[in-house]
Amino acid sequence: MKEGGLTGGRASASAKRVFIKTYGCQMNVYDSARMFEVLAPLGFLPVEKPDKADLDIFNTCHIREKADEKLFSELGTIRQSKMMNARRGGKMIIAVGGCMAQAEGAEILRRAPFVDLVFGPQNYHLLPELVAQVLRSRGDRVVATDFPAEPKFDHLPETSASQGVTAFLTVQEGCDKFCSFCVVPYTRGAEYSRPVAQVLAEAARAVCSGVREITLLGQNVNAYHGEGPDGRDWGLGDLVRRLAELRGLDRIRYTTSHPHDMDDGLITAHRDVPQLMPFVHLPVQSGATRILSAMNRPYTADAYRRIVDRLRSARSDLALSSDFIVGFPGESDEDFEATIDLVEEIGFAQAFSFKYSPRPGTPAASLCKQIPEYVKSDRLTVLQALLERQQRNFNNGCIGRTLPVLLEKPGRHDGQLVGRSPYLQSVHLVAAERRIGEVIPVQILAASANSLTGSLEESMAG
Ligand code: SF4
């Protein structure tokens, strides 16, 4: 193809190159994969380096602190490539998508006037038209951050063959919960669940292409209430039961769930459906009911404990991970102690913990009792030490056990494969590459902070 790439007018079917950088959560990973699919019919082929692309997309996240600094630094670098490309007579399109684009599109265009296109997470199905608009425009930037009346899923092409044995599948998007620290309801919009038939069709295609494990995604995945084939609303438990009927689908996971939506249907699915993995990410955020209430989280610390009890009664080997925010405005020493108590009582196999950082436009950002940075840091250190100890203990507790492991990909060393345990731990072992995609019993021999090492059971070697 001609050096310089896109030359104007409607994008042709000749090969062009697209680079997508993904920030943040698994939903962005899923969205980026779908963006490639949307662009493929226009002749866009993926490339690994931004300076080699005709179209650079930055699929952003707005949750983490300093996300904007990272983005603007990347944009500054790619701007040089765009200028060099222009000197050769080409046109490189720079696009910013995702949650930060939705929340701060105007600011992005102000600080980075060389960005051609800004689009929100509900608009990426429009990418062909948006790219064509950029090409037609004479320097005008294109912005697509409205929430469309029809869900994007109705307009996306069928998913293409998966590249691996695990896949993400978005079943629910958006959020109506409005936790006082979170931007998601403003960036992803109102809660929406995809119809059951659409989800099943996508899952069946994934399994046909070799996928053995599907992780169902949603901002509030267990608030799922998609229209079932019988016309009634199906909950996530119903959906899991139906997915488990797909031949060849060995494992089902879901994330991220909300304690408020952990209903009987889903809890009994953990009891009845062996394909549903015994590992649940259930963010609690704080162990102090007073702080949960200030966060607008509609459950108490004791209600969270009861949900965990019910999950563990349904499936005794179930392990948990969680999210924690320390130093939320108004958090006292006693409140923080309540979080420590809850962690000690429940015991987590994994967890993510962060210092509270105000997100512009959220109610908590304007609360007056902000906690000093040094207090937040001290609390985070204490909490993370406890969580790391629990994770190490959990991993060490796997030594000597035989766990079913889904073999996913070659490892770093010759002859080594990497797989996943039911609890999402990476497991390293020696096995033949042709066994990728199998779930096999592995005897766990050693554990580190983040992974396990094992060997094939004698009877399964070969
Ligand atoms: S439940 Fe709360 S934290 Fe989760 S996406 Fe909704 S508003 Fe954000």
Coordinates of C-alpha atoms and ligand atoms in Angstrom, one line a residue:
M1 CA 0.0 0.0 0.0
K2 CA 1.0 3.6 -0.5
E3 CA 3.1 5.1 2.3
G4 CA 1.0 7.6 4.2
G5 CA -2.2 5.5 4.2
L6 CA -5.6 7.1 4.1
T7 CA -5.9 9.6 1.3
G8 CA -9.4 11.0 1.7
G9 CA -12.9 10.3 0.6
R10 CA -14.7 7.2 1.8
A11 CA -12.3 4.7 3.2
S12 CA -11.6 2.1 0.5
A13 CA -11.4 -1.6 0.8
S14 CA -7.6 -1.6 0.3
A15 CA -5.5 -2.5 3.3
K16 CA -5.1 0.2 5.9
R17 CA -3.6 -0.2 9.3
V18 CA -5.2 0.4 12.7
F19 CA -3.6 0.4 16.1
I20 CA -5.7 0.3 19.3
K21 CA -4.3 1.0 22.7
T22 CA -6.6 -0.3 25.5
Y23 CA -6.6 1.1 29.0
G24 CA -8.6 -0.1 32.0
C25 CA -11.0 -2.9 32.5
Q26 CA -12.0 -6.1 30.6
M27 CA -15.0 -4.3 29.1
N28 CA -12.5 -2.0 27.2
V29 CA -10.6 -5.1 26.1
Y30 CA -13.8 -6.5 24.7
D31 CA -14.8 -3.2 23.1
S32 CA -11.4 -2.9 21.4
A33 CA -11.7 -6.4 19.9
R34 CA -15.1 -5.3 18.6
M35 CA -13.7 -2.1 17.1
F36 CA -11.2 -4.2 15.1
E37 CA -14.2 -6.2 13.8
V38 CA -16.2 -3.0 12.9
L39 CA -13.2 -1.7 11.0
A40 CA -12.2 -4.9 9.2
P41 CA -14.7 -4.6 6.4
L42 CA -13.2 -1.2 5.5
G43 CA -9.8 -3.0 5.0
F44 CA -8.2 -2.1 8.3
L45 CA -5.6 -4.6 9.5
P46 CA -4.3 -4.5 13.1
V47 CA -0.7 -3.3 13.6
E48 CA 1.3 -3.5 16.8
K49 CA 2.9 0.0 16.7
P50 CA 1.1 3.3 16.8
D51 CA 3.5 5.0 14.4
K52 CA 2.9 2.3 11.8
A53 CA -0.9 2.9 11.7
D54 CA -3.2 5.0 9.6
L55 CA -5.7 5.1 12.4
D56 CA -4.7 5.2 16.0
I57 CA -7.4 4.6 18.6
F58 CA -6.8 5.2 22.3
N59 CA -9.6 3.4 24.1
T60 CA -9.5 5.1 27.5
C61 CA -10.5 4.5 31.1
H62 CA -11.7 7.2 33.5
I63 CA -11.5 5.3 36.7
R64 CA -7.9 5.3 37.6
E65 CA -6.0 8.3 39.0
K66 CA -3.7 10.0 36.5
A67 CA -5.4 8.3 33.5
D68 CA -5.5 11.7 31.8
E69 CA -1.8 12.4 32.3
K70 CA -1.0 9.0 30.8
L71 CA -3.2 9.7 27.8
F72 CA -1.9 13.1 27.1
S73 CA 1.7 11.8 27.3
E74 CA 0.9 9.1 24.7
L75 CA -0.9 11.6 22.5
G76 CA 2.1 13.9 22.6
T77 CA 4.3 11.0 21.3
I78 CA 1.9 10.0 18.5
R79 CA 1.6 13.7 17.4
Q80 CA 5.2 13.5 16.2
S81 CA 4.3 10.5 14.0
K82 CA 1.3 12.3 12.7
M83 CA 3.4 15.3 11.7
M84 CA 6.0 13.1 9.9
N85 CA 3.3 11.3 8.2
A86 CA 1.7 14.5 7.0
R87 CA 5.1 15.7 5.6
R88 CA 5.0 12.5 3.4
G89 CA 1.5 13.5 2.2
G90 CA -0.4 11.0 4.3
K91 CA -3.1 11.4 6.8
M92 CA -2.9 9.7 10.1
I93 CA -6.1 9.8 12.1
I94 CA -5.9 10.0 15.9
A95 CA -9.0 9.0 17.7
V96 CA -9.8 8.9 21.5
G97 CA -12.6 6.6 22.6
G98 CA -13.9 5.1 25.8
C99 CA -14.9 6.5 29.1
M100 CA -12.5 9.4 29.3
A101 CA -13.5 10.5 25.8
Q102 CA -17.2 10.4 27.0
A103 CA -16.5 12.4 30.1
E104 CA -13.8 14.8 29.0
G105 CA -14.1 15.0 25.2
A106 CA -14.0 18.8 25.1
E107 CA -10.9 18.9 27.3
I108 CA -9.2 16.4 25.1
L109 CA -9.8 18.5 22.0
R110 CA -8.7 21.6 23.8
R111 CA -5.4 20.1 25.1
A112 CA -4.7 18.0 22.0
P113 CA -6.1 19.9 19.0
F114 CA -4.4 17.4 16.6
V115 CA -6.9 14.7 17.8
D116 CA -9.3 14.1 14.9
L117 CA -12.1 12.1 16.5
V118 CA -13.6 11.7 20.0
F119 CA -16.2 9.0 20.6
G120 CA -17.9 7.5 23.6
P121 CA -18.2 3.8 24.5
Q122 CA -21.7 3.6 23.1
N123 CA -20.7 4.9 19.7
Y124 CA -17.9 2.7 18.4
H125 CA -20.3 0.8 16.1
L126 CA -20.4 4.1 14.1
L127 CA -16.6 4.0 13.5
P128 CA -16.8 3.5 9.8
E129 CA -19.0 6.6 9.4
L130 CA -17.0 8.6 11.9
V131 CA -13.7 7.8 10.1
A132 CA -15.3 8.8 6.8
Q133 CA -16.5 12.0 8.3
V134 CA -12.9 12.8 9.5
L135 CA -11.6 12.1 6.0
R136 CA -14.3 14.4 4.4
S137 CA -13.7 17.2 6.9
R138 CA -11.2 19.9 6.3
G139 CA -9.7 19.9 9.7
D140 CA -12.9 19.9 11.7
R141 CA -12.8 17.5 14.6
V142 CA -15.5 14.8 14.8
V143 CA -17.3 14.2 18.1
A144 CA -19.7 11.3 18.9
T145 CA -20.5 11.2 22.6
D146 CA -24.3 11.1 22.5
F147 CA -26.0 8.1 24.0
P148 CA -27.7 6.5 21.0
A149 CA -31.4 5.5 21.3
E150 CA -30.7 2.0 20.0
P151 CA -28.0 -0.1 21.7
K152 CA -24.8 -0.5 19.7
F153 CA -25.0 -4.3 20.0
D154 CA -27.9 -4.3 17.5
H155 CA -25.5 -2.8 14.9
L156 CA -22.2 -4.6 15.5
P157 CA -21.0 -7.3 13.1
E158 CA -20.9 -10.9 14.3
T159 CA -17.9 -11.6 16.4
S160 CA -15.1 -13.2 14.4
A161 CA -13.2 -16.3 15.3
S162 CA -11.5 -16.1 18.7
Q163 CA -7.8 -16.2 18.9
G164 CA -7.6 -18.2 22.1
V165 CA -9.3 -20.6 24.4
T166 CA -10.8 -17.9 26.7
A167 CA -13.0 -15.0 25.7
F168 CA -14.8 -12.1 27.1
L169 CA -18.5 -11.5 26.3
T170 CA -20.2 -8.3 27.3
V171 CA -23.8 -9.1 28.4
Q172 CA -24.6 -6.0 30.3
E173 CA -23.5 -2.4 30.2
G174 CA -24.0 0.8 32.0
C175 CA -25.1 1.5 35.5
D176 CA -28.0 3.0 37.4
K177 CA -26.4 2.7 40.8
F178 CA -24.6 6.1 41.0
C179 CA -22.0 5.3 43.7
S180 CA -20.9 8.7 44.8
F181 CA -17.3 8.1 43.8
C182 CA -17.8 6.6 40.3
V183 CA -18.0 8.1 36.8
V184 CA -19.4 5.0 35.1
P185 CA -23.1 6.0 35.1
Y186 CA -22.0 9.2 33.3
T187 CA -19.7 7.6 30.8
R188 CA -21.4 4.3 30.0
G189 CA -24.9 5.5 30.4
A190 CA -28.0 3.7 31.8
E191 CA -28.0 -0.1 32.5
Y192 CA -28.7 -2.2 29.5
S193 CA -28.8 -6.0 29.1
R194 CA -28.4 -7.8 25.8
P195 CA -31.1 -10.2 24.8
V196 CA -30.4 -13.8 25.8
A197 CA -30.6 -15.0 22.1
Q198 CA -27.9 -12.5 21.1
V199 CA -25.6 -13.6 24.0
L200 CA -26.1 -17.3 23.2
A201 CA -25.4 -16.8 19.5
E202 CA -22.1 -15.0 20.3
A203 CA -21.2 -17.7 22.9
A204 CA -21.9 -20.5 20.4
R205 CA -19.7 -18.8 17.8
A206 CA -16.9 -18.5 20.3
V207 CA -17.1 -22.1 21.4
C208 CA -17.1 -23.2 17.7
S209 CA -13.9 -21.3 17.2
G210 CA -12.2 -23.1 20.1
V211 CA -13.1 -21.1 23.2
R212 CA -13.4 -23.2 26.3
E213 CA -14.0 -20.5 28.9
I214 CA -16.2 -17.4 28.7
T215 CA -16.2 -14.5 31.1
L216 CA -19.5 -12.7 31.0
L217 CA -18.9 -9.0 31.4
G218 CA -20.9 -6.1 32.7
Q219 CA -20.4 -3.0 34.9
N220 CA -23.0 -4.6 37.1
V221 CA -23.1 -8.0 35.5
N222 CA -25.4 -9.6 38.0
A223 CA -28.0 -6.9 37.4
Y224 CA -28.4 -8.6 34.0
H225 CA -32.0 -8.9 33.0
G226 CA -32.1 -9.8 29.3
E227 CA -35.1 -10.7 27.4
G228 CA -35.3 -14.5 27.3
P229 CA -36.6 -16.6 24.4
D230 CA -39.8 -17.1 26.4
G231 CA -40.3 -13.3 26.5
R232 CA -39.7 -12.9 30.2
D233 CA -36.6 -11.2 31.9
W234 CA -33.8 -13.7 32.5
G235 CA -31.4 -13.0 35.4
L236 CA -27.7 -13.9 35.2
G237 CA -28.4 -17.3 36.9
D238 CA -30.8 -18.2 34.1
L239 CA -28.3 -17.2 31.5
V240 CA -25.5 -19.2 33.1
R241 CA -27.7 -22.3 33.3
R242 CA -28.5 -22.0 29.6
L243 CA -24.9 -21.3 28.6
A244 CA -23.8 -24.4 30.5
E245 CA -25.8 -26.4 28.0
L246 CA -23.4 -25.4 25.2
R247 CA -21.3 -28.4 24.4
G248 CA -17.6 -27.7 24.6
L249 CA -18.0 -24.7 27.0
D250 CA -16.1 -26.0 30.0
R251 CA -16.0 -22.8 32.1
I252 CA -18.1 -19.8 32.8
R253 CA -17.1 -16.8 34.8
Y254 CA -18.7 -13.3 35.3
T255 CA -17.5 -9.9 36.5
T256 CA -18.0 -7.4 37.9
S257 CA -20.8 -8.1 40.3
H258 CA -22.5 -5.9 42.9
P259 CA -23.6 -7.2 46.3
H260 CA -27.0 -5.7 45.9
D261 CA -27.8 -7.8 42.9
M262 CA -26.5 -11.2 44.2
D263 CA -29.8 -13.0 44.0
D264 CA -31.0 -16.5 44.7
G265 CA -31.0 -17.4 41.0
L266 CA -27.3 -16.7 40.7
I267 CA -26.4 -18.2 44.1
T268 CA -28.1 -21.5 43.3
A269 CA -26.4 -21.5 39.9
H270 CA -23.2 -21.7 41.9
R271 CA -24.6 -24.8 43.6
D272 CA -25.9 -26.5 40.5
V273 CA -23.7 -25.6 37.6
P274 CA -20.3 -27.2 37.7
Q275 CA -19.1 -25.1 34.7
L276 CA -19.6 -21.9 36.8
M277 CA -16.2 -21.3 38.4
P278 CA -16.1 -21.1 42.2
F279 CA -14.4 -17.7 42.1
V280 CA -16.4 -14.5 42.5
H281 CA -15.2 -10.9 42.3
L282 CA -17.6 -9.1 44.7
P283 CA -16.5 -5.5 45.5
V284 CA -17.3 -4.4 49.0
Q285 CA -15.4 -1.1 48.9
S286 CA -15.5 -0.6 52.7
G287 CA -16.3 -2.6 55.8
A288 CA -18.0 0.4 57.5
T289 CA -21.7 0.7 56.9
R290 CA -21.5 4.4 57.5
I291 CA -19.0 4.8 54.7
L292 CA -21.0 2.4 52.4
S293 CA -24.0 4.7 52.9
A294 CA -21.9 7.8 52.0
M295 CA -20.7 5.9 48.9
N296 CA -24.3 5.3 48.0
R297 CA -23.7 1.6 48.1
P298 CA -27.1 0.1 49.0
Y299 CA -26.0 -2.6 51.5
T300 CA -24.6 -2.8 55.0
A301 CA -21.3 -4.5 55.9
D302 CA -23.3 -7.3 57.7
A303 CA -25.5 -7.8 54.6
Y304 CA -22.2 -8.3 52.6
R305 CA -21.2 -10.9 55.2
R306 CA -24.5 -12.7 54.8
I307 CA -24.2 -12.8 51.0
V308 CA -20.7 -14.3 51.3
D309 CA -22.1 -17.0 53.7
R310 CA -24.9 -17.8 51.2
L311 CA -22.4 -18.1 48.4
R312 CA -20.1 -20.4 50.5
S313 CA -23.1 -22.5 51.6
A314 CA -24.0 -23.0 47.9
R315 CA -20.5 -23.9 47.0
S316 CA -18.1 -24.7 49.8
D317 CA -14.9 -24.3 47.7
L318 CA -15.9 -20.8 46.5
A319 CA -13.2 -18.1 46.8
L320 CA -13.6 -14.4 46.7
S321 CA -11.9 -11.3 45.4
S322 CA -13.0 -7.8 46.1
D323 CA -12.3 -4.1 45.6
F324 CA -11.5 -1.6 48.4
I325 CA -11.3 2.1 48.5
V326 CA -9.5 3.6 51.5
G327 CA -9.6 7.2 52.6
F328 CA -13.1 7.9 51.3
P329 CA -14.2 11.4 52.5
G330 CA -15.2 11.2 56.2
E331 CA -13.6 7.8 56.8
S332 CA -12.5 7.7 60.5
D333 CA -9.9 5.4 62.1
E334 CA -12.9 3.3 63.4
D335 CA -14.3 3.0 59.9
F336 CA -11.0 1.8 58.5
E337 CA -10.7 -0.7 61.4
A338 CA -14.2 -2.0 60.4
T339 CA -12.7 -2.7 56.9
I340 CA -9.8 -4.5 58.4
D341 CA -12.2 -6.6 60.6
L342 CA -14.3 -7.5 57.6
V343 CA -11.2 -8.6 55.6
E344 CA -9.9 -10.7 58.4
E345 CA -13.3 -12.3 58.9
I346 CA -14.0 -13.1 55.3
G347 CA -10.5 -13.9 53.9
F348 CA -10.0 -13.0 50.2
A349 CA -8.0 -15.0 47.6
Q350 CA -7.3 -11.8 45.7
A351 CA -8.2 -8.1 45.9
F352 CA -7.7 -4.7 44.4
S353 CA -7.3 -1.8 46.8
F354 CA -6.9 1.9 46.1
K355 CA -6.7 5.3 47.8
Y356 CA -9.8 7.3 47.2
S357 CA -9.2 9.9 44.5
P358 CA -11.9 12.4 43.6
R359 CA -13.2 12.0 40.0
P360 CA -14.5 15.3 38.6
G361 CA -18.2 15.6 38.4
T362 CA -19.0 12.9 41.1
P363 CA -20.8 13.8 44.3
A364 CA -18.0 12.6 46.5
A365 CA -15.5 14.9 44.9
S366 CA -17.2 17.9 46.6
L367 CA -17.6 16.4 50.0
C368 CA -15.8 18.5 52.6
K369 CA -14.2 15.9 54.8
Q370 CA -11.5 14.8 52.3
I371 CA -8.8 12.7 54.0
P372 CA -5.2 13.8 54.0
E373 CA -2.9 12.0 51.5
Y374 CA -0.6 10.6 54.2
V375 CA -3.5 9.1 56.1
K376 CA -4.8 7.4 52.9
S377 CA -1.3 6.1 52.2
D378 CA -0.8 4.7 55.7
R379 CA -4.2 3.0 55.6
L380 CA -3.6 1.5 52.2
T381 CA -0.2 0.1 53.3
V382 CA -1.9 -1.7 56.3
L383 CA -4.8 -3.0 54.1
Q384 CA -2.6 -4.2 51.3
A385 CA -0.2 -6.0 53.7
L386 CA -3.2 -7.9 55.0
L387 CA -4.6 -8.7 51.6
E388 CA -1.3 -9.8 50.3
R389 CA -0.9 -12.1 53.3
Q390 CA -4.3 -13.6 52.6
Q391 CA -3.5 -14.1 48.9
R392 CA -0.2 -15.8 49.7
N393 CA -2.0 -18.1 52.3
F394 CA -4.6 -18.9 49.7
N395 CA -2.0 -19.8 47.1
N396 CA 0.1 -21.8 49.6
G397 CA -3.1 -23.7 50.6
C398 CA -3.3 -25.0 47.0
I399 CA 0.1 -26.8 47.3
G400 CA -0.5 -30.5 47.4
R401 CA -4.0 -30.2 45.9
T402 CA -5.0 -31.4 42.4
L403 CA -6.7 -28.6 40.6
P404 CA -8.4 -28.7 37.2
V405 CA -6.4 -26.4 35.0
L406 CA -7.5 -25.0 31.6
L407 CA -4.3 -24.9 29.5
E408 CA -4.2 -21.6 27.7
K409 CA -0.9 -20.8 26.0
P410 CA 2.8 -21.5 25.8
G411 CA 4.8 -20.4 28.8
R412 CA 8.1 -18.4 28.8
H413 CA 10.3 -21.5 28.8
D414 CA 10.5 -24.3 26.2
G415 CA 8.0 -27.0 26.8
Q416 CA 6.1 -25.0 29.4
L417 CA 2.4 -24.1 29.2
V418 CA 0.4 -21.6 31.3
G419 CA -3.1 -22.4 32.4
R420 CA -5.7 -21.1 34.8
S421 CA -7.0 -22.7 38.0
P422 CA -10.7 -22.4 38.8
Y423 CA -9.6 -19.5 41.1
L424 CA -8.0 -17.6 38.2
Q425 CA -4.5 -18.2 39.4
S426 CA -1.9 -18.7 36.6
V427 CA -0.5 -22.2 36.7
H428 CA 2.8 -23.1 35.1
L429 CA 3.6 -26.6 34.1
V430 CA 5.4 -28.8 31.5
A431 CA 3.0 -30.2 28.9
A432 CA 2.8 -30.6 25.1
E433 CA 1.5 -27.6 23.2
R434 CA -1.2 -29.7 21.5
R435 CA -2.9 -29.9 24.8
I436 CA -3.8 -26.2 24.8
G437 CA -7.6 -26.0 25.3
E438 CA -7.9 -29.0 27.5
V439 CA -8.9 -28.9 31.2
I440 CA -6.6 -31.3 33.0
P441 CA -5.9 -32.3 36.6
V442 CA -2.7 -30.7 37.8
Q443 CA -0.9 -31.4 41.0
I444 CA 0.2 -28.1 42.6
L445 CA 3.8 -28.3 43.7
A446 CA 4.6 -24.7 44.6
A447 CA 3.1 -21.3 44.9
S448 CA 4.3 -17.7 44.7
A449 CA 2.4 -14.5 45.5
N450 CA 0.8 -14.4 42.1
S451 CA 1.0 -17.9 40.5
L452 CA 1.2 -21.6 41.0
T453 CA 3.5 -24.3 39.6
G454 CA 2.3 -27.8 39.0
S455 CA 2.7 -31.1 37.2
L456 CA 0.3 -33.2 35.2
E457 CA -1.2 -36.1 37.1
E458 CA 0.7 -39.2 35.9
S459 CA -2.4 -40.7 34.2
M460 CA -2.8 -37.5 32.2
A461 CA 0.8 -37.0 31.0
G462 CA 1.7 -37.5 27.4
Ligands
SF4_1 S1 -22.1 0.0 40.9 FE1 -21.1 1.9 41.6 S2 -18.9 1.5 41.3 FE2 -20.0 0.0 40.0 S3 -20.2 1.0 38.0 FE3 -22.0 1.5 39.1 S4 -21.6 3.5 40.0 FE4 -19.6 2.6 39.4

